[in-house]
Coordinates of N, CA and C in Angstrom, one line a residue:
X806 N 87.4 84.7 169.8 CA 88.6 84.9 169.3 C 89.3 83.9 168.4
X807 N 89.6 84.2 167.4 CA 90.2 83.1 166.6 C 91.8 82.9 166.9
X808 N 92.1 81.5 167.0 CA 93.5 81.2 167.1 C 94.2 80.5 166.3
X809 N 95.1 80.9 165.7 CA 95.8 80.3 164.2 C 97.3 79.8 164.8
X810 N 97.4 78.4 164.1 CA 98.7 78.0 164.9 C 99.6 78.1 163.6
X811 N 100.7 77.9 164.0 CA 101.7 78.0 162.7 C 101.5 77.3 161.7
X812 N 100.9 76.0 162.1 CA 100.8 75.2 160.5 C 99.6 75.8 160.0
X813 N 98.6 76.4 160.5 CA 97.4 77.1 160.0 C 97.8 78.1 159.0
X814 N 98.8 78.9 159.8 CA 99.3 80.3 159.0 C 100.1 79.9 158.0
X815 N 100.7 78.8 157.9 CA 101.8 78.2 156.5 C 100.7 77.7 155.6
X816 N 99.6 76.9 156.1 CA 98.9 76.5 155.0 C 98.1 77.6 154.4
X817 N 97.5 78.8 155.1 CA 96.9 79.8 154.6 C 97.9 80.8 153.5
X818 N 99.0 80.6 153.9 CA 100.1 81.5 153.1 C 100.2 80.9 151.9
X819 N 100.7 79.8 152.0 CA 101.0 78.8 150.9 C 99.8 78.8 149.8
X820 N 98.4 78.7 150.3 CA 97.0 78.7 149.5 C 97.2 79.8 148.8
X821 N 97.5 81.2 149.3 CA 97.2 82.4 148.8 C 98.1 82.5 148.0
X822 N 99.7 82.4 148.1 CA 100.7 82.6 147.1 C 100.4 81.7 145.9
X823 N 99.7 80.2 146.0 CA 99.7 79.7 144.9 C 98.2 80.0 144.2
X824 N 97.3 80.9 144.8 CA 96.2 81.3 144.0 C 96.6 82.6 143.3
X825 N 97.6 83.4 143.6 CA 98.2 84.8 143.2 C 98.9 84.2 141.8
X826 N 99.8 83.3 141.8 CA 100.6 82.6 141.0 C 99.9 81.8 139.9
X827 N 98.7 81.1 140.3 CA 97.9 80.8 139.2 C 97.1 81.8 138.4
X828 N 96.6 82.7 139.2 CA 96.0 83.9 138.4 C 96.8 84.5 137.5
X829 N 98.1 84.7 138.0 CA 98.8 85.6 137.2 C 99.0 84.7 135.9
X830 N 99.1 83.5 136.1 CA 99.5 82.5 134.9 C 98.5 82.7 134.0
X831 N 97.1 82.4 134.5 CA 96.0 82.4 133.7 C 95.7 83.8 132.9
X832 N 96.1 84.8 133.9 CA 95.9 86.1 133.0 C 96.8 86.6 131.9
X833 N 98.3 85.7 132.1 CA 99.1 86.0 131.0 C 98.8 85.3 129.7
X834 N 98.0 84.0 129.8 CA 97.9 83.2 128.7 C 96.4 84.2 127.7
X835 N 95.6 84.5 128.5 CA 94.5 85.1 127.5 C 94.6 86.7 127.3
X836 N 94.6 87.2 126.0 CA 94.4 88.6 125.9 C 93.3 89.0 126.3
X837 N 93.2 90.4 126.7 CA 92.0 91.3 126.9 C 90.9 91.1 126.1
X838 N 89.7 91.1 126.1 CA 88.4 90.9 125.5 C 88.6 92.0 124.3
X839 N 88.8 93.0 124.9 CA 89.0 94.2 123.7 C 90.3 95.0 123.8
X840 N 90.8 95.1 122.6 CA 92.3 95.8 122.3 C 92.1 97.4 122.6
X841 N 92.5 98.1 123.6 CA 92.6 99.5 123.6 C 92.9 100.2 122.6
X842 N 93.9 99.8 121.8 CA 94.2 100.3 120.6 C 93.1 100.7 119.3
X843 N 92.3 99.8 119.5 CA 91.1 99.6 118.5 C 90.2 100.9 118.7
X844 N 90.0 101.4 120.1 CA 88.8 102.3 120.2 C 89.3 103.8 119.8
X845 N 88.2 104.5 119.5 CA 88.5 106.0 118.7 C 87.3 106.7 119.5
X846 N 87.6 108.0 119.8 CA 86.5 108.8 120.2 C 86.4 109.9 119.3
X847 N 85.2 110.8 119.1 CA 85.3 112.1 118.5 C 83.8 112.7 118.7
X848 N 83.8 114.1 118.3 CA 82.8 114.7 118.5 C 82.4 115.8 117.3
X849 N 81.5 116.4 117.1 CA 81.2 117.3 116.2 C 80.1 118.0 116.1
X850 N 80.2 119.2 115.4 CA 79.2 120.5 115.7 C 78.3 120.6 114.4
X851 N 77.1 120.8 114.4 CA 76.3 121.2 113.2 C 75.4 122.3 113.5
X852 N 75.1 122.7 112.1 CA 74.4 124.2 112.1 C 73.3 123.6 111.6
X853 N 72.0 123.6 112.2 CA 70.5 123.0 112.1 C 69.6 124.0 111.6
X854 N 68.7 123.7 110.6 CA 67.2 124.8 110.4 C 66.3 124.0 110.2
X855 N 65.3 124.4 110.9 CA 63.9 123.7 110.5 C 62.9 124.8 110.0
X856 N 61.9 124.2 109.2 CA 61.1 125.2 108.8 C 60.0 125.6 109.7
X857 N 59.3 126.8 109.9 CA 58.3 127.1 110.8 C 58.8 128.1 111.8
X858 N 58.6 128.1 113.0 CA 58.7 129.3 114.1 C 60.2 128.9 114.8
X859 N 60.8 128.0 114.4 CA 62.2 127.8 114.8 C 63.6 128.5 114.1
X860 N 64.1 129.2 115.1 CA 65.4 129.8 114.5 C 66.5 128.6 114.3
X861 N 67.5 128.8 113.5 CA 68.4 128.1 113.3 C 69.3 127.8 114.5
X862 N 69.9 126.3 114.8 CA 70.3 126.3 116.1 C 71.8 125.5 115.9
X863 N 72.5 125.7 116.8 CA 74.1 124.7 116.8 C 73.7 123.6 117.4
X864 N 74.0 122.5 116.9 CA 73.8 121.0 117.5 C 75.3 120.5 117.9
X865 N 75.3 119.1 118.4 CA 76.7 118.7 118.7 C 76.3 117.1 118.8
X866 N 77.5 116.5 118.7 CA 77.4 114.9 118.7 C 78.7 114.5 119.4
X867 N 78.4 113.5 120.3 CA 79.8 112.9 120.7 C 79.8 111.3 120.3
X868 N 80.9 110.4 120.0 CA 80.4 109.4 119.5 C 82.1 108.2 120.1
X869 N 81.7 107.2 120.2 CA 82.8 106.2 120.2 C 82.6 105.3 119.2
X870 N 83.9 104.9 119.1 CA 84.0 103.8 117.7 C 85.1 102.6 118.1
X871 N 84.8 101.4 117.7 CA 85.4 100.0 117.8 C 85.7 99.6 116.7
X872 N 87.0 99.4 116.3 CA 87.4 98.6 115.1 C 87.4 97.2 115.4
X873 N 86.4 96.4 114.5 CA 86.4 94.7 114.5 C 87.4 94.1 113.6
X874 N 88.6 94.2 114.2 CA 89.5 93.5 113.3 C 89.3 91.7 113.2
X875 N 88.6 91.3 113.8 CA 88.0 90.1 114.1 C 87.1 89.4 113.0
X876 N 86.3 90.6 112.4 CA 85.1 90.5 111.6 C 85.6 91.3 110.1
X877 N 87.1 91.4 109.9 CA 87.2 91.6 108.5 C 86.6 90.9 107.2
X878 N 85.8 91.4 106.4 CA 84.9 90.4 105.6 C 86.3 90.0 104.5
X879 N 87.2 90.5 103.9 CA 87.9 90.2 103.1 C 89.1 91.2 103.2
X880 N 90.4 90.8 102.4 CA 91.4 91.8 102.6 C 91.4 93.0 102.1
X881 N 91.6 94.2 102.8 CA 91.4 95.5 102.4 C 89.9 96.1 102.7
X882 N 88.9 95.4 103.1 CA 87.9 95.7 103.7 C 87.5 95.5 105.3
X883 N 87.5 96.6 106.0 CA 87.4 96.9 107.4 C 86.2 97.2 107.9
X884 N 85.7 96.5 109.0 CA 84.5 96.9 109.8 C 84.8 97.5 111.3
X885 N 84.0 98.2 111.4 CA 83.8 98.9 112.6 C 82.3 99.1 113.3
X886 N 82.2 99.5 114.7 CA 81.0 99.8 115.0 C 80.9 101.1 115.9
X887 N 79.8 102.1 115.8 CA 79.8 103.3 116.4 C 78.8 103.6 117.3
X888 N 78.9 104.2 118.4 CA 77.6 104.5 119.3 C 77.9 105.9 119.5
X889 N 76.9 106.8 119.6 CA 76.8 108.1 119.9 C 76.2 108.6 120.6
X890 N 75.9 110.1 120.9 CA 74.7 110.9 121.3 C 74.7 112.0 120.3
X891 N 73.6 112.5 120.0 CA 73.6 113.7 118.9 C 72.3 114.5 119.8
X892 N 72.7 116.0 119.7 CA 71.5 116.8 120.1 C 71.5 118.0 119.0
X893 N 70.3 118.2 118.4 CA 70.3 119.1 117.3 C 70.3 120.5 117.6
X894 N 70.0 120.6 119.1 CA 69.8 122.0 119.7 C 68.8 122.6 119.7
X895 N 67.5 122.3 119.3 CA 66.4 122.7 119.2 C 65.7 122.6 120.7
X896 N 65.0 123.7 121.1 CA 64.5 123.3 122.8 C 63.3 123.0 122.5
X897 N 62.4 122.1 123.5 CA 60.8 121.7 123.2 C 60.6 121.0 122.2
X898 N 61.6 120.3 121.3 CA 61.4 119.4 120.3 C 62.1 118.0 121.0
X899 N 61.7 117.0 120.3 CA 62.4 116.0 120.7 C 63.7 115.7 119.4
X900 N 64.7 116.3 119.7 CA 65.7 116.5 118.6 C 67.0 115.8 119.0
X901 N 67.1 114.9 120.0 CA 68.3 114.3 120.8 C 68.1 112.9 120.8
X902 N 69.2 112.3 120.9 CA 69.1 110.9 121.1 C 70.6 110.0 120.8
X903 N 70.3 108.8 121.2 CA 71.3 107.9 121.2 C 71.1 107.3 119.9
X904 N 72.3 107.0 119.0 CA 72.6 106.3 117.9 C 73.5 105.1 117.9
X905 N 73.5 104.3 117.1 CA 74.5 103.2 116.7 C 74.5 103.2 115.2
X906 N 75.9 102.6 114.8 CA 75.8 102.2 113.0 C 77.0 101.3 113.1
X907 N 77.0 100.3 112.0 CA 78.2 99.6 111.5 C 78.7 100.3 110.3
X908 N 80.1 100.3 110.4 CA 80.7 101.0 109.3 C 81.5 99.9 108.7
X909 N 81.5 99.8 107.3 CA 82.2 99.0 106.2 C 83.0 100.1 105.4
X910 N 84.4 99.9 105.3 CA 85.4 100.6 104.7 C 86.6 99.9 104.1
X911 N 87.2 100.7 103.2 CA 88.2 99.9 102.8 C 89.2 101.4 101.7
X912 N 90.4 100.9 101.7 CA 91.2 102.0 100.9 C 91.1 101.8 99.3
X913 N 91.0 102.9 98.6 CA 91.2 102.9 97.1 C 92.6 103.2 96.6
X914 N 93.0 104.3 97.4 CA 94.5 105.1 96.8 C 95.2 105.1 98.3
X915 N 96.5 105.6 98.3 CA 97.3 106.0 99.6 C 96.3 106.6 100.7
X916 N 95.8 107.6 100.4 CA 95.3 108.8 101.1 C 93.7 108.7 100.7
X917 N 92.9 107.8 100.0 CA 91.9 108.1 99.6 C 90.9 106.7 99.9
X918 N 89.7 106.6 100.5 CA 89.2 105.2 100.7 C 87.6 105.5 100.5
X919 N 87.0 104.3 100.5 CA 85.6 104.5 100.3 C 84.9 103.9 101.8
X920 N 83.8 104.4 101.9 CA 82.9 104.0 103.1 C 81.5 103.6 102.9

């Protein structure tokens, strides 16, 4: 059985409170590694056809993207990365997988841009 004296309890309590205060101060100084507002997600459908004994199939994809604001090459040029999963819908063939891409884009006019 552990017997704690009043001095030991006071020392443990002081140490715990100091650790909590120090951790909070350090956490306030550093921003998070990734900014949640820079994430986006998406999904898509596709109508796919192959020559041969296959019928047309409906495929799908899901993806996530992150804007790399720290890697913008120049003013008006933006970069991002995307990672996703795509399935073309055909059974018995290797027509699905994970993909990744880097995207560079920028505006041309108010509602029009290049990719």
